[in-house]
C-alpha cells in the first residue's frame, strides 16, 4: 500500500472516530438543554416528567374520553379579522365532520339539570364538531361576564406602550411570552408526533417524524430557540396545573354536577375529575402567581387589562388558521388557557364561594370547563410525546453508532489485510532476500 493510501486510510479512521463522537452526543444535545430548573419558578423538568407520566397523564386521558368532555361547540366559519384568508388545508383528514344532533347527549343538548352547564342556543352560529373518542362537539358562545370583560378590554389601545418590551425584565411580559411560546411548542410537538408520513392507495400513514422534530426543536437548526420553546411548554404546563389546583373547591361542592343525562356515568366522571384535582394539589413545586401584578394597584390593574387584551388578540388569530382541525384545537387550547388565567386572577372570589348555593361572583360555563381540561390534556400529551421523541432520538443515534462502528471495524480489517499483503510483498522482495542471505 502506498504512503498516500496509508495517509488517506488514517484520515478516514480519524474522521470516523470524530463522527462517532458527534453521533453519540446527538440525543443529549436537546435533552441537556431541556433539563434543570425553569426560569421564573422553582420547578425542574424531571419532576414534571415524573409527575405527569405516573399521576396525571393516565387519568386525564380517561377524563377526555368521557361524554361531558367530548362535546364542545365552535364557530369555524368566522372570517379572519386581520387579513383576507381564503386558503384551506386540502388534506381530507384535516377536515371537521359535522355532528348529528341525535348523537349529542341529551343533558349537554338541553342543559336543564344545572344552570352552570347550560349552553346558550344561538342560531346565528355555524356549529361544527369533531366526533371522536377524545373530543366531540364545540361551542363558541361567551358568558355575559366574558362579554363585559371584552368591552372593558376594548378601552385599551394595542398601540399603547404600557406593555413591557421583549428585552425588559417585566415578569408579566415574560410570562405572556412563555405562555404563547409554550402553546406553539405544544402544537408543533403534536404535528411532529402525528405526521403524515406517506399516503398510498388513499390510506394515509401517520406517525412520529424525527426529522421534523429536529427541524423545529434542534438547538443547531433553530439557532438555540428549540430547547427554549420546549422549556416554555413545561412552563405553560405549570400555569395550567396551578389553575387546576386552585379551582378544585369550585367542583368539590356537592351541587356542581358534570351533567350529560347519564347519572351513573356523570358520577364516575366527577369522581375522576376530583381525583385529578387531588393530584394537582399534591404537586410540591407550583408556580407562584402572586408575584404577578404585584405593583401599585392602578399600575397592576392597567397591566392586567393589557395582558388580557393581548391574549384576546391571540384568540382572534385562531380565526385565520386554514386547517379546520387545527383551528378547532387552537380555539379550544386558547380558551382553555384563558380560563386558567381567569382562575388564577380570581383567587379571592374562589375562596369566598358558598358551600351549598351558586356564587354570584366566580362562575365557570360548561364551555370553559371543557376547554380547560382538554387544553391541559393536550399539554400532558405533549410532555409524553417529548419523552417518546427522546427515546426515538436515543435509539436512532445508537443504531447509527452501531452502523459506523461496524464500518470502522470493516475498514480496520481492510487496513490490516493490506498491511499483511505489504509485509508479504516486502519479504519476497530481492532486497529483503539479499539482506537475509548476507553474512553477519
GROMACS .gro file of N, CA and C in nm, residues 70-203:
model
  402
   70UNK      N    1  -6.624   1.551   2.567
   70UNK     CA    2  -6.606   1.521   2.425
   70UNK      C    3  -6.684   1.616   2.334
   71UNK      N    4  -6.771   1.696   2.390
   71UNK     CA    5  -6.856   1.781   2.308
   71UNK      C    6  -6.833   1.928   2.342
   72UNK      N    7  -6.801   2.005   2.238
   72UNK     CA    8  -6.764   2.145   2.259
   72UNK      C    9  -6.797   2.223   2.132
   73UNK      N   10  -6.892   2.314   2.139
   73UNK     CA   11  -6.937   2.385   2.019
   73UNK      C   12  -6.840   2.495   1.979
   74UNK      N   13  -6.833   2.517   1.848
   74UNK     CA   14  -6.744   2.623   1.799
   74UNK      C   15  -6.792   2.673   1.664
   75UNK      N   16  -6.761   2.796   1.636
   75UNK     CA   17  -6.789   2.853   1.505
   75UNK      C   18  -6.659   2.853   1.425
   76UNK      N   19  -6.651   2.766   1.326
   76UNK     CA   20  -6.529   2.755   1.244
   76UNK      C   21  -6.538   2.839   1.117
   77UNK      N   22  -6.644   2.917   1.104
   77UNK     CA   23  -6.664   2.995   0.982
   77UNK      C   24  -6.643   3.145   1.000
   78UNK      N   25  -6.594   3.184   1.114
   78UNK     CA   26  -6.568   3.326   1.133
   78UNK      C   27  -6.453   3.370   1.044
   79UNK      N   28  -6.466   3.485   0.979
   79UNK     CA   29  -6.358   3.534   0.892
   79UNK      C   30  -6.238   3.582   0.972
   80UNK      N   31  -6.123   3.576   0.913
   80UNK     CA   32  -6.002   3.627   0.977
   80UNK      C   33  -6.012   3.779   0.989
   81UNK      N   34  -5.996   3.835   1.109
   81UNK     CA   35  -6.013   3.980   1.127
   81UNK      C   36  -5.890   4.062   1.090
   82UNK      N   37  -5.780   3.997   1.053
   82UNK     CA   38  -5.656   4.070   1.031
   82UNK      C   39  -5.615   4.078   0.884
   83UNK      N   40  -5.650   3.976   0.804
   83UNK     CA   41  -5.615   3.978   0.662
   83UNK      C   42  -5.712   3.887   0.585
   84UNK      N   43  -5.714   3.905   0.454
   84UNK     CA   44  -5.802   3.822   0.371
   84UNK      C   45  -5.746   3.681   0.367
   85UNK      N   46  -5.823   3.585   0.412
   85UNK     CA   47  -5.777   3.448   0.423
   85UNK      C   48  -5.876   3.357   0.352
   86UNK      N   49  -5.828   3.296   0.242
   86UNK     CA   50  -5.918   3.208   0.168
   86UNK      C   51  -5.857   3.071   0.145
   87UNK      N   52  -5.744   3.044   0.209
   87UNK     CA   53  -5.679   2.915   0.191
   87UNK      C   54  -5.723   2.815   0.296
   88UNK      N   55  -5.743   2.691   0.255
   88UNK     CA   56  -5.781   2.585   0.346
   88UNK      C   57  -5.698   2.461   0.317
   89UNK      N   58  -5.675   2.384   0.419
   89UNK     CA   59  -5.597   2.262   0.404
   89UNK      C   60  -5.672   2.165   0.313
   90UNK      N   61  -5.602   2.106   0.216
   90UNK     CA   62  -5.666   2.018   0.119
   90UNK      C   63  -5.669   1.873   0.163
   91UNK      N   64  -5.600   1.841   0.273
   91UNK     CA   65  -5.597   1.704   0.321
   91UNK      C   66  -5.730   1.672   0.391
   92UNK      N   67  -5.793   1.565   0.348
   92UNK     CA   68  -5.927   1.534   0.400
   92UNK      C   69  -5.925   1.506   0.550
   93UNK      N   70  -5.811   1.455   0.600
   93UNK     CA   71  -5.802   1.426   0.743
   93UNK      C   72  -5.799   1.552   0.828
   94UNK      N   73  -5.780   1.668   0.766
   94UNK     CA   74  -5.778   1.794   0.840
   94UNK      C   75  -5.917   1.856   0.851
   95UNK      N   76  -6.014   1.796   0.785
   95UNK     CA   77  -6.149   1.849   0.790
   95UNK      C   78  -6.222   1.806   0.917
   96UNK      N   79  -6.319   1.884   0.958
   96UNK     CA   80  -6.400   1.853   1.075
   96UNK      C   81  -6.540   1.816   1.028
   97UNK      N   82  -6.581   1.695   1.062
   97UNK     CA   83  -6.711   1.647   1.017
   97UNK      C   84  -6.822   1.697   1.112
   98UNK      N   85  -6.935   1.744   1.055
   98UNK     CA   86  -7.047   1.788   1.141
   98UNK      C   87  -7.102   1.672   1.223
   99UNK      N   88  -7.146   1.701   1.345
   99UNK     CA   89  -7.204   1.600   1.434
   99UNK      C   90  -7.356   1.605   1.424
  100UNK      N   91  -7.421   1.492   1.400
  100UNK     CA   92  -7.568   1.491   1.405
  100UNK      C   93  -7.615   1.523   1.546
  101UNK      N   94  -7.720   1.600   1.556
  101UNK     CA   95  -7.773   1.638   1.687
  101UNK      C   96  -7.816   1.517   1.767
  102UNK      N   97  -7.855   1.412   1.697
  102UNK     CA   98  -7.902   1.292   1.766
  102UNK      C   99  -7.792   1.222   1.846
  103UNK      N  100  -7.667   1.249   1.812
  103UNK     CA  101  -7.556   1.184   1.881
  103UNK      C  102  -7.507   1.261   2.002
  104UNK      N  103  -7.557   1.383   2.021
  104UNK     CA  104  -7.515   1.463   2.136
  104UNK      C  105  -7.597   1.422   2.257
  105UNK      N  106  -7.535   1.390   2.371
  105UNK     CA  107  -7.610   1.350   2.491
  105UNK      C  108  -7.716   1.453   2.528
  106UNK      N  109  -7.830   1.404   2.572
  106UNK     CA  110  -7.945   1.490   2.597
  106UNK      C  111  -7.914   1.595   2.703
  107UNK      N  112  -7.836   1.560   2.803
  107UNK     CA  113  -7.803   1.655   2.908
  107UNK      C  114  -7.720   1.771   2.859
  108UNK      N  115  -7.630   1.745   2.765
  108UNK     CA  116  -7.547   1.851   2.708
  108UNK      C  117  -7.630   1.936   2.613
  109UNK      N  118  -7.718   1.871   2.542
  109UNK     CA  119  -7.801   1.942   2.444
  109UNK      C  120  -7.902   2.034   2.512
  110UNK      N  121  -7.959   1.987   2.622
  110UNK     CA  122  -8.062   2.066   2.691
  110UNK      C  123  -8.003   2.149   2.804
  111UNK      N  124  -7.918   2.087   2.882
  111UNK     CA  125  -7.852   2.158   2.991
  111UNK      C  126  -7.947   2.204   3.100
  112UNK      N  127  -8.059   2.133   3.118
  112UNK     CA  128  -8.160   2.179   3.213
  112UNK      C  129  -8.132   2.138   3.357
  113UNK      N  130  -8.036   2.049   3.376
  113UNK     CA  131  -8.012   1.997   3.510
  113UNK      C  132  -7.927   2.089   3.595
  114UNK      N  133  -7.844   2.172   3.533
  114UNK     CA  134  -7.753   2.256   3.610
  114UNK      C  135  -7.737   2.390   3.542
  115UNK      N  136  -7.771   2.496   3.609
  115UNK     CA  137  -7.769   2.630   3.547
  115UNK      C  138  -7.628   2.669   3.502
  116UNK      N  139  -7.524   2.613   3.568
  116UNK     CA  140  -7.387   2.645   3.528
  116UNK      C  141  -7.352   2.580   3.395
  117UNK      N  142  -7.423   2.474   3.362
  117UNK     CA  143  -7.385   2.396   3.247
  117UNK      C  144  -7.475   2.415   3.128
  118UNK      N  145  -7.564   2.514   3.134
  118UNK     CA  146  -7.649   2.541   3.019
  118UNK      C  147  -7.568   2.595   2.903
  119UNK      N  148  -7.603   2.551   2.784
  119UNK     CA  149  -7.536   2.600   2.664
  119UNK      C  150  -7.632   2.693   2.592
  120UNK      N  151  -7.592   2.818   2.571
  120UNK     CA  152  -7.680   2.915   2.505
  120UNK      C  153  -7.701   2.877   2.360
  121UNK      N  154  -7.826   2.878   2.317
  121UNK     CA  155  -7.856   2.849   2.178
  121UNK      C  156  -7.843   2.975   2.094
  122UNK      N  157  -7.772   2.964   1.987
  122UNK     CA  158  -7.752   3.080   1.900
  122UNK      C  159  -7.763   3.033   1.756
  123UNK      N  160  -7.874   3.060   1.692
  123UNK     CA  161  -7.896   3.011   1.556
  123UNK      C  162  -7.804   3.076   1.455
  124UNK      N  163  -7.740   3.187   1.493
  124UNK     CA  164  -7.650   3.255   1.401
  124UNK      C  165  -7.515   3.186   1.392
  125UNK      N  166  -7.488   3.102   1.493
  125UNK     CA  167  -7.358   3.035   1.495
  125UNK      C  168  -7.365   2.911   1.406
  126UNK      N  169  -7.260   2.890   1.328
  126UNK     CA  170  -7.249   2.768   1.249
  126UNK      C  171  -7.180   2.664   1.336
  127UNK      N  172  -7.248   2.556   1.369
  127UNK     CA  173  -7.194   2.461   1.464
  127UNK      C  174  -7.137   2.339   1.392
  128UNK      N  175  -7.008   2.320   1.413
  128UNK     CA  176  -6.939   2.201   1.364
  128UNK      C  177  -6.892   2.123   1.486
  129UNK      N  178  -6.856   1.999   1.464
  129UNK     CA  179  -6.800   1.925   1.576
  129UNK      C  180  -6.708   1.815   1.529
  130UNK      N  181  -6.623   1.778   1.617
  130UNK     CA  182  -6.529   1.669   1.594
  130UNK      C  183  -6.583   1.548   1.667
  131UNK      N  184  -6.632   1.448   1.594
  131UNK     CA  185  -6.687   1.330   1.657
  131UNK      C  186  -6.575   1.227   1.669
  132UNK      N  187  -6.515   1.220   1.784
  132UNK     CA  188  -6.402   1.130   1.805
  132UNK      C  189  -6.403   1.083   1.949
  133UNK      N  190  -6.315   0.988   1.980
  133UNK     CA  191  -6.310   0.934   2.115
  133UNK      C  192  -6.253   1.034   2.213
  134UNK      N  193  -6.180   1.133   2.164
  134UNK     CA  194  -6.113   1.228   2.253
  134UNK      C  195  -6.187   1.361   2.262
  135UNK      N  196  -6.252   1.402   2.154
  135UNK     CA  197  -6.317   1.532   2.155
  135UNK      C  198  -6.437   1.527   2.063
  136UNK      N  199  -6.547   1.585   2.106
  136UNK     CA  200  -6.665   1.586   2.023
  136UNK      C  201  -6.704   1.726   1.983
  137UNK      N  202  -6.825   1.765   2.010
  137UNK     CA  203  -6.878   1.890   1.958
  137UNK      C  204  -6.821   2.011   2.030
  138UNK      N  205  -6.834   2.133   1.972
  138UNK     CA  206  -6.767   2.252   2.024
  138UNK      C  207  -6.854   2.377   2.029
  139UNK      N  208  -6.836   2.468   2.127
  139UNK     CA  209  -6.927   2.582   2.145
  139UNK      C  210  -6.851   2.712   2.165
  140UNK      N  211  -6.876   2.807   2.082
  140UNK     CA  212  -6.802   2.933   2.088
  140UNK      C  213  -6.879   3.043   2.159
  141UNK      N  214  -6.991   3.012   2.222
  141UNK     CA  215  -7.068   3.115   2.292
  141UNK      C  216  -6.992   3.165   2.413
  142UNK      N  217  -7.006   3.293   2.445
  142UNK     CA  218  -6.935   3.354   2.556
  142UNK      C  219  -7.033   3.385   2.669
  143UNK      N  220  -6.984   3.374   2.791
  143UNK     CA  221  -7.067   3.412   2.905
  143UNK      C  222  -7.083   3.563   2.907
  144UNK      N  223  -7.188   3.611   2.974
  144UNK     CA  224  -7.208   3.756   2.985
  144UNK      C  225  -7.091   3.823   3.054
  145UNK      N  226  -7.033   3.751   3.151
  145UNK     CA  227  -6.918   3.805   3.223
  145UNK      C  228  -6.801   3.828   3.127
  146UNK      N  229  -6.781   3.731   3.036
  146UNK     CA  230  -6.671   3.743   2.939
  146UNK      C  231  -6.697   3.859   2.843
  147UNK      N  232  -6.824   3.874   2.801
  147UNK     CA  233  -6.857   3.983   2.709
  147UNK      C  234  -6.832   4.119   2.774
  148UNK      N  235  -6.869   4.129   2.902
  148UNK     CA  236  -6.845   4.255   2.973
  148UNK      C  237  -6.696   4.283   2.985
  149UNK      N  238  -6.620   4.175   3.007
  149UNK     CA  239  -6.474   4.192   3.017
  149UNK      C  240  -6.416   4.239   2.885
  150UNK      N  241  -6.467   4.184   2.772
  150UNK     CA  242  -6.419   4.225   2.641
  150UNK      C  243  -6.448   4.373   2.616
  151UNK      N  244  -6.565   4.421   2.664
  151UNK     CA  245  -6.598   4.562   2.648
  151UNK      C  246  -6.497   4.649   2.723
  152UNK      N  247  -6.460   4.603   2.843
  152UNK     CA  248  -6.359   4.677   2.921
  152UNK      C  249  -6.224   4.676   2.851
  153UNK      N  250  -6.187   4.557   2.797
  153UNK     CA  251  -6.056   4.546   2.730
  153UNK      C  252  -6.049   4.636   2.608
  154UNK      N  253  -6.165   4.654   2.542
  154UNK     CA  254  -6.167   4.735   2.418
  154UNK      C  255  -6.127   4.879   2.444
  155UNK      N  256  -6.132   4.923   2.570
  155UNK     CA  257  -6.095   5.060   2.602
  155UNK      C  258  -5.944   5.082   2.593
  156UNK      N  259  -5.870   4.976   2.586
  156UNK     CA  260  -5.725   4.989   2.582
  156UNK      C  261  -5.675   4.970   2.439
  157UNK      N  262  -5.588   5.057   2.397
  157UNK     CA  263  -5.538   5.055   2.260
  157UNK      C  264  -5.415   4.967   2.252
  158UNK      N  265  -5.411   4.876   2.152
  158UNK     CA  266  -5.297   4.787   2.137
  158UNK      C  267  -5.167   4.863   2.114
  159UNK      N  268  -5.179   4.980   2.056
  159UNK     CA  269  -5.058   5.054   2.020
  159UNK      C  270  -4.992   5.123   2.138
  160UNK      N  271  -5.061   5.126   2.253
  160UNK     CA  272  -5.002   5.191   2.369
  160UNK      C  273  -4.877   5.116   2.413
  161UNK      N  274  -4.784   5.190   2.467
  161UNK     CA  275  -4.655   5.132   2.501
  161UNK      C  276  -4.647   5.096   2.649
  162UNK      N  277  -4.761   5.057   2.709
  162UNK     CA  278  -4.761   5.024   2.850
  162UNK      C  279  -4.709   4.884   2.875
  163UNK      N  280  -4.727   4.799   2.776
  163UNK     CA  281  -4.685   4.661   2.794
  163UNK      C  282  -4.534   4.651   2.782
  164UNK      N  283  -4.472   4.565   2.861
  164UNK     CA  284  -4.326   4.559   2.868
  164UNK      C  285  -4.263   4.517   2.737
  165UNK      N  286  -4.144   4.566   2.709
  165UNK     CA  287  -4.072   4.529   2.589
  165UNK      C  288  -4.018   4.387   2.605
  166UNK      N  289  -3.988   4.323   2.490
  166UNK     CA  290  -3.941   4.185   2.493
  166UNK      C  291  -3.814   4.169   2.574
  167UNK      N  292  -3.724   4.268   2.563
  167UNK     CA  293  -3.596   4.257   2.631
  167UNK      C  294  -3.598   4.312   2.773
  168UNK      N  295  -3.716   4.354   2.821
  168UNK     CA  296  -3.726   4.409   2.955
  168UNK      C  297  -3.726   4.299   3.060
  169UNK      N  298  -3.737   4.338   3.185
  169UNK     CA  299  -3.735   4.244   3.296
  169UNK      C  300  -3.873   4.225   3.358
  170UNK      N  301  -3.977   4.272   3.291
  170UNK     CA  302  -4.113   4.262   3.345
  170UNK      C  303  -4.157   4.116   3.350
  171UNK      N  304  -4.191   4.069   3.470
  171UNK     CA  305  -4.233   3.931   3.487
  171UNK      C  306  -4.358   3.901   3.406
  172UNK      N  307  -4.454   3.993   3.407
  172UNK     CA  308  -4.579   3.969   3.335
  172UNK      C  309  -4.556   3.949   3.186
  173UNK      N  310  -4.465   4.027   3.129
  173UNK     CA  311  -4.435   4.012   2.987
  173UNK      C  312  -4.366   3.879   2.959
  174UNK      N  313  -4.274   3.842   3.047
  174UNK     CA  314  -4.206   3.714   3.029
  174UNK      C  315  -4.306   3.599   3.036
  175UNK      N  316  -4.398   3.608   3.131
  175UNK     CA  317  -4.499   3.503   3.143
  175UNK      C  318  -4.585   3.496   3.018
  176UNK      N  319  -4.629   3.612   2.969
  176UNK     CA  320  -4.713   3.614   2.849
  176UNK      C  321  -4.640   3.550   2.731
  177UNK      N  322  -4.516   3.589   2.711
  177UNK     CA  323  -4.437   3.534   2.601
  177UNK      C  324  -4.420   3.383   2.615
  178UNK      N  325  -4.392   3.337   2.736
  178UNK     CA  326  -4.370   3.194   2.758
  178UNK      C  327  -4.498   3.114   2.737
  179UNK      N  328  -4.611   3.171   2.776
  179UNK     CA  329  -4.738   3.100   2.757
  179UNK      C  330  -4.767   3.079   2.609
  180UNK      N  331  -4.750   3.183   2.529
  180UNK     CA  332  -4.778   3.172   2.385
  180UNK      C  333  -4.674   3.082   2.319
  181UNK      N  334  -4.548   3.097   2.359
  181UNK     CA  335  -4.443   3.011   2.305
  181UNK      C  336  -4.467   2.866   2.343
  182UNK      N  337  -4.510   2.841   2.467
  182UNK     CA  338  -4.539   2.704   2.511
  182UNK      C  339  -4.655   2.644   2.435
  183UNK      N  340  -4.757   2.726   2.408
  183UNK     CA  341  -4.871   2.679   2.330
  183UNK      C  342  -4.827   2.642   2.188
  184UNK      N  343  -4.740   2.725   2.131
  184UNK     CA  344  -4.685   2.699   1.998
  184UNK      C  345  -4.603   2.571   1.998
  185UNK      N  346  -4.523   2.550   2.103
  185UNK     CA  347  -4.441   2.429   2.112
  185UNK      C  348  -4.528   2.305   2.123
  186UNK      N  349  -4.637   2.315   2.199
  186UNK     CA  350  -4.728   2.202   2.213
  186UNK      C  351  -4.789   2.163   2.079
  187UNK      N  352  -4.832   2.263   2.003
  187UNK     CA  353  -4.891   2.238   1.871
  187UNK      C  354  -4.787   2.174   1.779
  188UNK      N  355  -4.664   2.227   1.781
  188UNK     CA  356  -4.559   2.172   1.696
  188UNK      C  357  -4.525   2.028   1.734
  189UNK      N  358  -4.527   1.998   1.862
  189UNK     CA  359  -4.499   1.861   1.905
  189UNK      C  360  -4.605   1.765   1.854
  190UNK      N  361  -4.731   1.806   1.857
  190UNK     CA  362  -4.838   1.721   1.806
  190UNK      C  363  -4.823   1.700   1.655
  191UNK      N  364  -4.781   1.805   1.584
  191UNK     CA  365  -4.759   1.792   1.440
  191UNK      C  366  -4.648   1.693   1.411
  192UNK      N  367  -4.541   1.697   1.491
  192UNK     CA  368  -4.428   1.606   1.472
  192UNK      C  369  -4.464   1.462   1.511
  193UNK      N  370  -4.544   1.447   1.616
  193UNK     CA  371  -4.579   1.314   1.666
  193UNK      C  372  -4.684   1.246   1.580
  194UNK      N  373  -4.770   1.323   1.515
  194UNK     CA  374  -4.874   1.267   1.427
  194UNK      C  375  -4.858   1.325   1.287
  195UNK      N  376  -4.748   1.288   1.225
  195UNK     CA  377  -4.710   1.345   1.096
  195UNK      C  378  -4.755   1.253   0.982
  196UNK      N  379  -4.800   1.314   0.872
  196UNK     CA  380  -4.840   1.234   0.756
  196UNK      C  381  -4.714   1.184   0.687
  197UNK      N  382  -4.676   1.059   0.716
  197UNK     CA  383  -4.551   1.003   0.666
  197UNK      C  384  -4.562   0.965   0.519
  198UNK      N  385  -4.674   0.908   0.481
  198UNK     CA  386  -4.696   0.871   0.342
  198UNK      C  387  -4.844   0.842   0.321
  199UNK      N  388  -4.887   0.844   0.196
  199UNK     CA  389  -5.025   0.815   0.164
  199UNK      C  390  -5.029   0.731   0.037
  200UNK      N  391  -5.062   0.603   0.053
  200UNK     CA  392  -5.065   0.511  -0.060
  200UNK      C  393  -5.204   0.451  -0.073
  201UNK      N  394  -5.256   0.452  -0.193
  201UNK     CA  395  -5.388   0.396  -0.223
  201UNK      C  396  -5.495   0.456  -0.132
  202UNK      N  397  -5.481   0.583  -0.104
  202UNK     CA  398  -5.582   0.651  -0.023
  202UNK      C  399  -5.577   0.619   0.124
  203UNK      N  400  -5.472   0.547   0.168
  203UNK     CA  401  -5.459   0.510   0.309
  203UNK      C  402  -5.339   0.585   0.368
   0.00000   0.00000   0.00000
